[in-house]
Amino acid sequence: MRRFFSIDYLAALLASILILPSASAAEKVIASKNFTENIILAEIATQILDSSGIVVRHEVNLGGSRILWTALLTGEIAAYPEYTGTLSAEMLAGKKIESDLELRAALEDLGIGMTERIGFNNTYVMGMLEQVAESLNISRISDLQRHPDLAFAFSNEFMDRDDGWTGLRTRYQLPQSNVRGLDHDLAYRGLESKSIDVIDLYSTDAEIEYYRIRSLEDDRNYFPDYYGVYIYRLDEDPALVEGLHRMTGKIDDQLMVTLNAAVKLEGRSEPEVAADFVKQKFSIESDIVERSLFQRFVENTRQHLILVLISLSAAICVAIPLGVVAARLPRCGQIILGISGVLQTIPSLALFVFLIPVLGIGGPPTVVALFIYSLLPIIRNTYSGLHDIPAAIRESALVIGLPAGASLRLVELPLATRSILAGIKTSAVINIGTATLGALIGAGGYGQPILTGIRLDDIGLILEGAIPAAILALLVQGIFEFIERVLLPAPMRFAQTGQRND
Amino acid sequence: MLKLNNISKRYGKEQGLYPFSGSVEQGQTTVVIGPSGCGKSTLLRLVTGLLQPDSGEILIDGELLSTLTLPALRLRLGYVIQEGGLFPHMTAKANISIMAKFLNWEEPRIDARIGELLDLVQLSDDYLSRYPAELSGGQRQRISLMRALMLDPDLLLMDEPLGALDPMIRFDLQNDLKKIFARLNKSVLMVTHDIGEAAFFGDELILLKQGKVVQRGTISDLTHKPADEFVTCFINAQRHKFEDNEAVAE
């Protein structure tokens, strides 16, 4: 048992913190949301800036608007592509912004700058399969009123936003009750299989033509304009700002659809598509370094292991003592188990949003979130392992003269080892699975290919993350089974206090 | 060796033990008997310091038992319970020597002492490397006795030490135990519900019922001059055991 508290763990912890990738002071981070168009725009900006000698890195699909907005405000990132409608209706809701001019002024108050429009207007559109819309004779959003049985599925962001579903339903007095949240990239699949009838989509989506989707006319002018712009911190390097401004008016609606289609339908990578674009428009040659499957695997594994090792070791160091306290002081124990139970129920995305303002993006908030999710199984199993030791054994230890601390160390913890290890095993498996969500906020790991795979509907990419994650979980399980063999004497492995009765 | 002055214990509304006084003299064995819930276990738990009395005082070899003196006094107690209370994750040897190790005895001293005790309880040293689950019930009790005697305590406390054993093993161990007590001249406080065992070991018997002393004295006092109907009942209910033992003792 003593090994759990040995300095080996601390050493490993320190080592892994030191090699955690961190942005150097000079490096600028351009971030993107988790959908193709935004990634292409961020990649284009990155390549333009790179060509002008700025040290710049593209943090790919960092998350939803909220996460990027927060990261920009805290200076975690330098710039990202955004949409005017999102800014005025979501980020600055309540300020009644009517024009780009007012928007720019409101942003300046927050220390944020905005470029001129890139050109295209990527507004929300309600879409239905052409053939379904035709048969029901629906061409405008107001026509939906006549069909209360239609099934709606909207991207989670659209469901939650002030300028999304809630407002739309009020404006058009839509009666539908079958409405659920669904990942945007999966929504097309649902539409195609006819399990849903109406989805939200973006007017520049590549899929509109591919899936033969009818865009319904916004006959009551509900949706605001969503012109693409870059937003950046006003205290940024003027060269960076100037670079972003070079994009003014460079991409119209049609070109944006073409670029999106190049990625989503032709299966080319965003950096490639962006490189072709900057070469054509700005005569900039970019070196696209496509990493091999093996290189990606090594990098993802490294990132994933770091996340898991730090968070799990820290959780072990904290949760075992908490479990001991819980077992020793019953009233305190109820509180500890209660709190760790509540922490377990916080959805991971919500937790990330809480953590980002404090810890920034990437590794640190992910490690903290994983740490929090790893606590409960270890605390609970330490508690029950100690609690289940027969009273006769506990009392014998005291009466023969062992002080409480020595009894814990020599008798109780060793007897609870099996249970504690089982708790750690559970935590490790949960941890490895949950760590894939770290990719949502730029922590990398096996979640990176999974996320990209979902976005591009590429099963191969999804498996590139999912298979190693599953193998890692099995591996860790095996390691703990080995540790159990080493730590436990033979008669303890199967029955905790089993004694021969004769 | 052990003096109890007016100790009592209450659990909520129930009086577990009414004020009780008594003593165990050097080299004597005092046995507390009675049916379940009579307060005999409470009495033993008070002496081991697992419970604290509501009133009264406990003196071990003239020293008052308190939270301050408890740690040192526990080292002068030997403790054997039903099923032995051995630690299942340690070998027999580790169980026996745990306190000696904790007190930083040198290895040769530990080995020498274990050698003496093996002779005393008549076990071969083959058993030392076994885990409790690999020992029979009787062997476990012998190992448990070695653990209790390791530090050469002044007072032995035994809680139903033969309770879980089958009759043949019980018979052997009972005889061996009595010889050991006599040879070491140890003071023993034993708790049991078994009148046969009480008769066999006890220089003095104390019969408890619902937290109160019904009678104290030798086995012949209890059989020939019972204090009340309950004493007769209690003895008669287990008379066969008692007579077996009387036959053996003679």
Short mmCIF file of N, CA and C in Angstrom, two decimals, chain A residues 182-328:
data_model
loop_
_atom_site.label_atom_id
_atom_site.label_comp_id
_atom_site.label_asym_id
_atom_site.label_seq_id
_atom_site.Cartn_x
_atom_site.Cartn_y
_atom_site.Cartn_z
N LEU A 182 -29.14 17.47 -32.04
CA LEU A 182 -28.38 16.47 -32.77
C LEU A 182 -27.15 17.14 -33.34
N ASP A 183 -26.06 16.40 -33.38
CA ASP A 183 -24.87 16.96 -33.98
C ASP A 183 -25.14 17.31 -35.44
N HIS A 184 -24.66 18.48 -35.86
CA HIS A 184 -24.96 18.97 -37.19
C HIS A 184 -24.55 17.99 -38.28
N ASP A 185 -23.38 17.37 -38.10
CA ASP A 185 -22.89 16.47 -39.13
C ASP A 185 -23.71 15.19 -39.23
N LEU A 186 -24.35 14.84 -38.11
CA LEU A 186 -25.19 13.64 -38.13
C LEU A 186 -26.58 13.95 -38.66
N ALA A 187 -26.95 15.23 -38.62
CA ALA A 187 -28.31 15.62 -38.98
C ALA A 187 -28.63 15.26 -40.44
N TYR A 188 -27.63 15.44 -41.32
CA TYR A 188 -27.87 15.12 -42.74
C TYR A 188 -28.21 13.64 -42.90
N ARG A 189 -27.49 12.82 -42.11
CA ARG A 189 -27.75 11.39 -42.15
C ARG A 189 -29.18 11.07 -41.74
N GLY A 190 -29.62 11.76 -40.67
CA GLY A 190 -30.98 11.55 -40.18
C GLY A 190 -32.01 11.96 -41.20
N LEU A 191 -31.71 13.06 -41.90
CA LEU A 191 -32.61 13.60 -42.91
C LEU A 191 -32.73 12.59 -44.06
N GLU A 192 -31.57 12.08 -44.46
CA GLU A 192 -31.53 11.15 -45.57
C GLU A 192 -32.32 9.88 -45.24
N SER A 193 -32.19 9.41 -44.00
CA SER A 193 -32.90 8.19 -43.61
C SER A 193 -34.36 8.47 -43.26
N LYS A 194 -34.76 9.75 -43.38
CA LYS A 194 -36.14 10.18 -43.13
C LYS A 194 -36.60 9.96 -41.68
N SER A 195 -35.63 9.79 -40.74
CA SER A 195 -36.05 9.71 -39.35
C SER A 195 -36.30 11.11 -38.81
N ILE A 196 -35.80 12.13 -39.49
CA ILE A 196 -36.16 13.51 -39.16
C ILE A 196 -36.54 14.22 -40.46
N ASP A 197 -37.33 15.30 -40.31
CA ASP A 197 -37.86 15.98 -41.50
C ASP A 197 -37.22 17.33 -41.74
N VAL A 198 -36.95 18.06 -40.64
CA VAL A 198 -36.45 19.42 -40.78
C VAL A 198 -35.21 19.59 -39.93
N ILE A 199 -34.17 20.17 -40.53
CA ILE A 199 -32.96 20.45 -39.75
C ILE A 199 -32.56 21.90 -39.98
N ASP A 200 -31.70 22.36 -39.08
CA ASP A 200 -31.09 23.67 -39.33
C ASP A 200 -29.84 23.41 -40.12
N LEU A 201 -29.54 24.29 -41.06
CA LEU A 201 -28.27 24.15 -41.74
C LEU A 201 -27.74 25.53 -42.06
N TYR A 202 -26.50 25.55 -42.51
CA TYR A 202 -25.88 26.83 -42.82
C TYR A 202 -25.98 27.03 -44.33
N SER A 203 -26.19 28.25 -44.75
CA SER A 203 -26.44 28.48 -46.17
C SER A 203 -25.23 28.15 -47.04
N THR A 204 -24.05 28.03 -46.44
CA THR A 204 -22.87 27.69 -47.25
C THR A 204 -22.50 26.22 -47.12
N ASP A 205 -23.34 25.43 -46.50
CA ASP A 205 -23.02 24.01 -46.34
C ASP A 205 -22.86 23.31 -47.69
N ALA A 206 -21.85 22.47 -47.77
CA ALA A 206 -21.59 21.74 -49.01
C ALA A 206 -22.67 20.70 -49.28
N GLU A 207 -23.32 20.27 -48.22
CA GLU A 207 -24.25 19.14 -48.35
C GLU A 207 -25.57 19.52 -49.01
N ILE A 208 -25.88 20.82 -49.09
CA ILE A 208 -27.19 21.22 -49.57
C ILE A 208 -27.50 20.61 -50.94
N GLU A 209 -26.54 20.70 -51.84
CA GLU A 209 -26.76 20.14 -53.17
C GLU A 209 -26.65 18.63 -53.15
N TYR A 210 -25.67 18.15 -52.39
CA TYR A 210 -25.38 16.72 -52.38
C TYR A 210 -26.58 15.91 -51.93
N TYR A 211 -27.24 16.37 -50.90
CA TYR A 211 -28.39 15.62 -50.37
C TYR A 211 -29.72 16.09 -50.98
N ARG A 212 -29.69 16.98 -51.98
CA ARG A 212 -30.90 17.54 -52.58
C ARG A 212 -31.84 18.09 -51.51
N ILE A 213 -31.33 19.13 -50.84
CA ILE A 213 -32.09 19.73 -49.75
C ILE A 213 -32.73 21.04 -50.21
N ARG A 214 -34.00 21.25 -49.85
CA ARG A 214 -34.66 22.51 -50.15
C ARG A 214 -34.48 23.45 -48.96
N SER A 215 -33.94 24.66 -49.23
CA SER A 215 -33.82 25.67 -48.17
C SER A 215 -35.13 26.44 -48.13
N LEU A 216 -35.76 26.46 -46.94
CA LEU A 216 -37.05 27.13 -46.83
C LEU A 216 -36.86 28.63 -46.70
N GLU A 217 -37.74 29.36 -47.37
CA GLU A 217 -37.62 30.82 -47.37
C GLU A 217 -37.96 31.40 -46.00
N ASP A 218 -37.14 32.29 -45.52
CA ASP A 218 -37.34 32.94 -44.23
C ASP A 218 -38.30 34.11 -44.44
N ASP A 219 -39.61 33.80 -44.63
CA ASP A 219 -40.55 34.83 -45.08
C ASP A 219 -40.92 35.84 -44.00
N ARG A 220 -40.52 35.63 -42.78
CA ARG A 220 -40.76 36.67 -41.76
C ARG A 220 -39.45 37.28 -41.28
N ASN A 221 -38.42 37.14 -42.08
CA ASN A 221 -37.11 37.76 -41.79
C ASN A 221 -36.64 37.53 -40.36
N TYR A 222 -36.63 36.28 -39.97
CA TYR A 222 -36.22 35.98 -38.60
C TYR A 222 -34.70 35.97 -38.45
N PHE A 223 -34.03 35.25 -39.35
CA PHE A 223 -32.58 35.07 -39.16
C PHE A 223 -31.80 36.32 -39.49
N PRO A 224 -30.91 36.72 -38.60
CA PRO A 224 -30.06 37.87 -38.92
C PRO A 224 -28.99 37.45 -39.92
N ASP A 225 -28.23 38.43 -40.40
CA ASP A 225 -27.14 38.10 -41.30
C ASP A 225 -25.99 37.49 -40.53
N TYR A 226 -25.37 36.51 -41.13
CA TYR A 226 -24.18 35.91 -40.53
C TYR A 226 -23.01 36.07 -41.50
N TYR A 227 -22.51 37.31 -41.60
CA TYR A 227 -21.35 37.53 -42.46
C TYR A 227 -20.10 37.05 -41.76
N GLY A 228 -19.25 36.36 -42.50
CA GLY A 228 -18.00 35.88 -41.92
C GLY A 228 -17.02 37.02 -41.72
N VAL A 229 -16.40 37.06 -40.55
CA VAL A 229 -15.35 38.04 -40.24
C VAL A 229 -14.31 37.32 -39.38
N TYR A 230 -13.17 37.98 -39.19
CA TYR A 230 -12.24 37.51 -38.15
C TYR A 230 -12.35 38.48 -36.99
N ILE A 231 -12.37 37.94 -35.78
CA ILE A 231 -12.25 38.85 -34.63
C ILE A 231 -10.94 38.55 -33.93
N TYR A 232 -10.36 39.60 -33.34
CA TYR A 232 -9.02 39.50 -32.76
C TYR A 232 -8.92 40.44 -31.57
N ARG A 233 -7.89 40.24 -30.80
CA ARG A 233 -7.66 41.13 -29.65
C ARG A 233 -7.02 42.43 -30.15
N LEU A 234 -7.50 43.56 -29.64
CA LEU A 234 -6.98 44.85 -30.10
C LEU A 234 -5.53 45.04 -29.72
N ASP A 235 -5.08 44.32 -28.68
CA ASP A 235 -3.68 44.49 -28.27
C ASP A 235 -2.74 43.58 -29.06
N GLU A 236 -3.25 42.95 -30.14
CA GLU A 236 -2.40 42.08 -30.93
C GLU A 236 -1.43 42.87 -31.81
N ASP A 237 -0.41 42.16 -32.21
CA ASP A 237 0.58 42.64 -33.16
C ASP A 237 -0.11 43.25 -34.40
N PRO A 238 0.21 44.49 -34.79
CA PRO A 238 -0.43 45.11 -35.97
C PRO A 238 -0.24 44.27 -37.24
N ALA A 239 0.88 43.56 -37.34
CA ALA A 239 1.12 42.74 -38.52
C ALA A 239 0.08 41.63 -38.63
N LEU A 240 -0.30 41.09 -37.47
CA LEU A 240 -1.31 40.04 -37.45
C LEU A 240 -2.66 40.60 -37.90
N VAL A 241 -2.98 41.77 -37.36
CA VAL A 241 -4.25 42.41 -37.70
C VAL A 241 -4.30 42.70 -39.19
N GLU A 242 -3.19 43.22 -39.69
CA GLU A 242 -3.12 43.54 -41.12
C GLU A 242 -3.30 42.29 -41.98
N GLY A 243 -2.69 41.21 -41.56
CA GLY A 243 -2.81 39.94 -42.27
C GLY A 243 -4.27 39.50 -42.36
N LEU A 244 -5.00 39.62 -41.26
CA LEU A 244 -6.40 39.21 -41.25
C LEU A 244 -7.23 40.08 -42.18
N HIS A 245 -6.89 41.36 -42.22
CA HIS A 245 -7.65 42.29 -43.07
C HIS A 245 -7.47 42.01 -44.56
N ARG A 246 -6.42 41.28 -44.90
CA ARG A 246 -6.22 40.97 -46.32
C ARG A 246 -7.34 40.09 -46.86
N MET A 247 -8.10 39.47 -45.98
CA MET A 247 -9.16 38.56 -46.42
C MET A 247 -10.46 39.29 -46.78
N THR A 248 -10.50 40.59 -46.53
CA THR A 248 -11.73 41.36 -46.79
C THR A 248 -12.24 41.12 -48.22
N GLY A 249 -13.48 40.68 -48.32
CA GLY A 249 -14.14 40.51 -49.61
C GLY A 249 -13.58 39.40 -50.48
N LYS A 250 -12.80 38.49 -49.93
CA LYS A 250 -12.13 37.50 -50.77
C LYS A 250 -12.98 36.25 -51.06
N ILE A 251 -13.97 35.95 -50.22
CA ILE A 251 -14.75 34.72 -50.44
C ILE A 251 -16.24 35.04 -50.49
N ASP A 252 -16.88 34.82 -51.64
CA ASP A 252 -18.33 35.04 -51.70
C ASP A 252 -19.06 33.73 -51.38
N ASP A 253 -20.40 33.77 -51.38
CA ASP A 253 -21.20 32.61 -51.01
C ASP A 253 -20.80 31.37 -51.82
N GLN A 254 -20.71 31.56 -53.17
CA GLN A 254 -20.45 30.43 -54.04
C GLN A 254 -19.09 29.80 -53.76
N LEU A 255 -18.07 30.66 -53.57
CA LEU A 255 -16.72 30.15 -53.32
C LEU A 255 -16.67 29.40 -51.98
N MET A 256 -17.39 29.92 -51.00
CA MET A 256 -17.39 29.27 -49.69
C MET A 256 -17.98 27.86 -49.80
N VAL A 257 -19.08 27.75 -50.56
CA VAL A 257 -19.68 26.43 -50.76
C VAL A 257 -18.67 25.49 -51.44
N THR A 258 -17.96 26.03 -52.44
CA THR A 258 -16.97 25.21 -53.14
C THR A 258 -15.87 24.73 -52.20
N LEU A 259 -15.36 25.65 -51.37
CA LEU A 259 -14.29 25.27 -50.44
C LEU A 259 -14.79 24.22 -49.46
N ASN A 260 -15.99 24.44 -48.93
CA ASN A 260 -16.56 23.46 -47.99
C ASN A 260 -16.71 22.10 -48.66
N ALA A 261 -17.19 22.12 -49.92
CA ALA A 261 -17.42 20.86 -50.63
C ALA A 261 -16.09 20.13 -50.88
N ALA A 262 -15.02 20.92 -51.11
CA ALA A 262 -13.72 20.28 -51.36
C ALA A 262 -13.31 19.41 -50.18
N VAL A 263 -13.65 19.86 -48.96
CA VAL A 263 -13.31 19.08 -47.77
C VAL A 263 -14.35 17.99 -47.52
N LYS A 264 -15.59 18.39 -47.50
CA LYS A 264 -16.62 17.46 -47.03
C LYS A 264 -16.99 16.43 -48.08
N LEU A 265 -16.98 16.82 -49.34
CA LEU A 265 -17.43 15.88 -50.37
C LEU A 265 -16.28 15.24 -51.14
N GLU A 266 -15.17 16.02 -51.31
CA GLU A 266 -14.05 15.45 -52.07
C GLU A 266 -13.02 14.81 -51.15
N GLY A 267 -13.19 15.02 -49.84
CA GLY A 267 -12.32 14.35 -48.89
C GLY A 267 -10.91 14.91 -48.82
N ARG A 268 -10.72 16.18 -49.24
CA ARG A 268 -9.38 16.77 -49.09
C ARG A 268 -9.26 17.40 -47.71
N SER A 269 -8.02 17.61 -47.25
CA SER A 269 -7.86 18.15 -45.91
C SER A 269 -8.01 19.67 -45.92
N GLU A 270 -8.39 20.24 -44.80
CA GLU A 270 -8.55 21.70 -44.72
C GLU A 270 -7.26 22.44 -45.06
N PRO A 271 -6.11 21.99 -44.52
CA PRO A 271 -4.87 22.72 -44.87
C PRO A 271 -4.61 22.71 -46.38
N GLU A 272 -4.89 21.61 -47.04
CA GLU A 272 -4.70 21.51 -48.48
C GLU A 272 -5.58 22.53 -49.23
N VAL A 273 -6.87 22.52 -48.85
CA VAL A 273 -7.82 23.41 -49.50
C VAL A 273 -7.44 24.87 -49.26
N ALA A 274 -7.02 25.13 -48.00
CA ALA A 274 -6.61 26.50 -47.68
C ALA A 274 -5.37 26.89 -48.47
N ALA A 275 -4.44 25.95 -48.64
CA ALA A 275 -3.20 26.24 -49.35
C ALA A 275 -3.49 26.58 -50.82
N ASP A 276 -4.39 25.80 -51.44
CA ASP A 276 -4.78 26.11 -52.82
C ASP A 276 -5.36 27.51 -52.91
N PHE A 277 -6.19 27.85 -51.92
CA PHE A 277 -6.85 29.15 -51.93
C PHE A 277 -5.83 30.29 -51.81
N VAL A 278 -4.94 30.21 -50.83
CA VAL A 278 -3.99 31.32 -50.64
C VAL A 278 -3.02 31.41 -51.81
N LYS A 279 -2.76 30.29 -52.45
CA LYS A 279 -1.87 30.31 -53.61
C LYS A 279 -2.55 31.06 -54.75
N GLN A 280 -3.83 30.77 -54.95
CA GLN A 280 -4.58 31.39 -56.03
C GLN A 280 -4.80 32.88 -55.79
N LYS A 281 -5.21 33.23 -54.55
CA LYS A 281 -5.59 34.62 -54.28
C LYS A 281 -4.40 35.50 -53.93
N PHE A 282 -3.43 34.94 -53.21
CA PHE A 282 -2.35 35.78 -52.70
C PHE A 282 -0.97 35.34 -53.20
N SER A 283 -0.95 34.30 -54.05
CA SER A 283 0.31 33.73 -54.52
C SER A 283 1.22 33.36 -53.35
N ILE A 284 0.63 32.83 -52.32
CA ILE A 284 1.44 32.37 -51.19
C ILE A 284 1.60 30.87 -51.29
N GLU A 285 2.86 30.41 -51.23
CA GLU A 285 3.12 28.97 -51.23
C GLU A 285 3.18 28.49 -49.78
N SER A 286 2.32 27.54 -49.43
CA SER A 286 2.39 27.01 -48.07
C SER A 286 2.91 25.59 -48.10
N ASP A 287 3.73 25.27 -47.10
CA ASP A 287 4.15 23.86 -46.99
C ASP A 287 3.12 23.17 -46.11
N ILE A 288 2.42 22.26 -46.71
CA ILE A 288 1.47 21.49 -45.91
C ILE A 288 2.17 20.22 -45.46
N VAL A 289 2.33 20.10 -44.17
CA VAL A 289 2.95 18.88 -43.66
C VAL A 289 1.83 17.93 -43.25
N GLU A 290 1.61 16.93 -44.10
CA GLU A 290 0.61 15.93 -43.75
C GLU A 290 1.31 14.87 -42.93
N ARG A 291 0.82 14.66 -41.72
CA ARG A 291 1.47 13.66 -40.87
C ARG A 291 0.96 12.27 -41.23
N SER A 292 1.85 11.30 -41.13
CA SER A 292 1.45 9.92 -41.45
C SER A 292 0.57 9.37 -40.33
N LEU A 293 -0.10 8.28 -40.65
CA LEU A 293 -0.95 7.64 -39.65
C LEU A 293 -0.17 7.34 -38.38
N PHE A 294 1.07 6.84 -38.57
CA PHE A 294 1.89 6.47 -37.42
C PHE A 294 2.25 7.69 -36.59
N GLN A 295 2.65 8.79 -37.30
CA GLN A 295 3.02 10.01 -36.57
C GLN A 295 1.83 10.53 -35.76
N ARG A 296 0.66 10.50 -36.40
CA ARG A 296 -0.54 10.96 -35.69
C ARG A 296 -0.81 10.09 -34.48
N PHE A 297 -0.64 8.77 -34.68
CA PHE A 297 -0.89 7.82 -33.59
C PHE A 297 0.03 8.11 -32.40
N VAL A 298 1.32 8.32 -32.71
CA VAL A 298 2.28 8.56 -31.64
C VAL A 298 1.92 9.84 -30.90
N GLU A 299 1.61 10.89 -31.65
CA GLU A 299 1.30 12.18 -31.04
C GLU A 299 0.01 12.09 -30.20
N ASN A 300 -1.01 11.45 -30.78
CA ASN A 300 -2.27 11.32 -30.04
C ASN A 300 -2.08 10.50 -28.77
N THR A 301 -1.28 9.43 -28.90
CA THR A 301 -1.04 8.58 -27.74
C THR A 301 -0.33 9.36 -26.64
N ARG A 302 0.69 10.12 -27.05
CA ARG A 302 1.44 10.90 -26.08
C ARG A 302 0.50 11.86 -25.34
N GLN A 303 -0.29 12.60 -26.12
CA GLN A 303 -1.20 13.57 -25.49
C GLN A 303 -2.21 12.88 -24.58
N HIS A 304 -2.74 11.78 -25.07
CA HIS A 304 -3.77 11.07 -24.30
C HIS A 304 -3.18 10.54 -22.99
N LEU A 305 -1.99 9.93 -23.09
CA LEU A 305 -1.37 9.36 -21.89
C LEU A 305 -1.07 10.43 -20.86
N ILE A 306 -0.60 11.59 -21.33
CA ILE A 306 -0.29 12.66 -20.39
C ILE A 306 -1.54 13.08 -19.64
N LEU A 307 -2.63 13.26 -20.39
CA LEU A 307 -3.90 13.66 -19.74
C LEU A 307 -4.30 12.64 -18.68
N VAL A 308 -4.24 11.36 -19.07
CA VAL A 308 -4.72 10.30 -18.18
C VAL A 308 -3.79 10.15 -16.98
N LEU A 309 -2.48 10.13 -17.24
CA LEU A 309 -1.54 9.87 -16.15
C LEU A 309 -1.59 10.95 -15.08
N ILE A 310 -1.56 12.21 -15.51
CA ILE A 310 -1.56 13.27 -14.51
C ILE A 310 -2.85 13.25 -13.72
N SER A 311 -3.98 13.21 -14.45
CA SER A 311 -5.26 13.34 -13.74
C SER A 311 -5.50 12.14 -12.84
N LEU A 312 -5.12 10.95 -13.31
CA LEU A 312 -5.39 9.75 -12.51
C LEU A 312 -4.46 9.70 -11.29
N SER A 313 -3.17 10.03 -11.47
CA SER A 313 -2.26 10.01 -10.32
C SER A 313 -2.72 11.00 -9.28
N ALA A 314 -3.09 12.20 -9.74
CA ALA A 314 -3.53 13.21 -8.78
C ALA A 314 -4.79 12.73 -8.07
N ALA A 315 -5.69 12.10 -8.82
CA ALA A 315 -6.93 11.62 -8.21
C ALA A 315 -6.64 10.55 -7.17
N ILE A 316 -5.68 9.66 -7.48
CA ILE A 316 -5.33 8.60 -6.52
C ILE A 316 -4.80 9.24 -5.23
N CYS A 317 -3.90 10.22 -5.39
CA CYS A 317 -3.28 10.85 -4.22
C CYS A 317 -4.32 11.56 -3.37
N VAL A 318 -5.35 12.10 -3.97
CA VAL A 318 -6.35 12.86 -3.21
C VAL A 318 -7.48 11.95 -2.72
N ALA A 319 -7.91 11.01 -3.59
CA ALA A 319 -9.12 10.25 -3.28
C ALA A 319 -8.91 9.21 -2.19
N ILE A 320 -7.74 8.58 -2.14
CA ILE A 320 -7.53 7.56 -1.10
C ILE A 320 -7.59 8.19 0.29
N PRO A 321 -6.85 9.29 0.53
CA PRO A 321 -7.00 9.93 1.85
C PRO A 321 -8.44 10.36 2.13
N LEU A 322 -9.14 10.87 1.13
CA LEU A 322 -10.53 11.28 1.34
C LEU A 322 -11.39 10.07 1.71
N GLY A 323 -11.13 8.94 1.05
CA GLY A 323 -11.86 7.72 1.36
C GLY A 323 -11.60 7.27 2.79
N VAL A 324 -10.33 7.42 3.23
CA VAL A 324 -9.98 7.06 4.61
C VAL A 324 -10.73 7.95 5.59
N VAL A 325 -10.73 9.26 5.31
CA VAL A 325 -11.45 10.20 6.19
C VAL A 325 -12.93 9.83 6.22
N ALA A 326 -13.48 9.51 5.05
CA ALA A 326 -14.91 9.16 4.97
C ALA A 326 -15.22 7.93 5.82
N ALA A 327 -14.28 6.96 5.81
CA ALA A 327 -14.52 5.74 6.58
C ALA A 327 -14.36 5.98 8.07
N ARG A 328 -13.45 6.90 8.42
CA ARG A 328 -13.17 7.14 9.83
C ARG A 328 -14.21 8.03 10.48
#
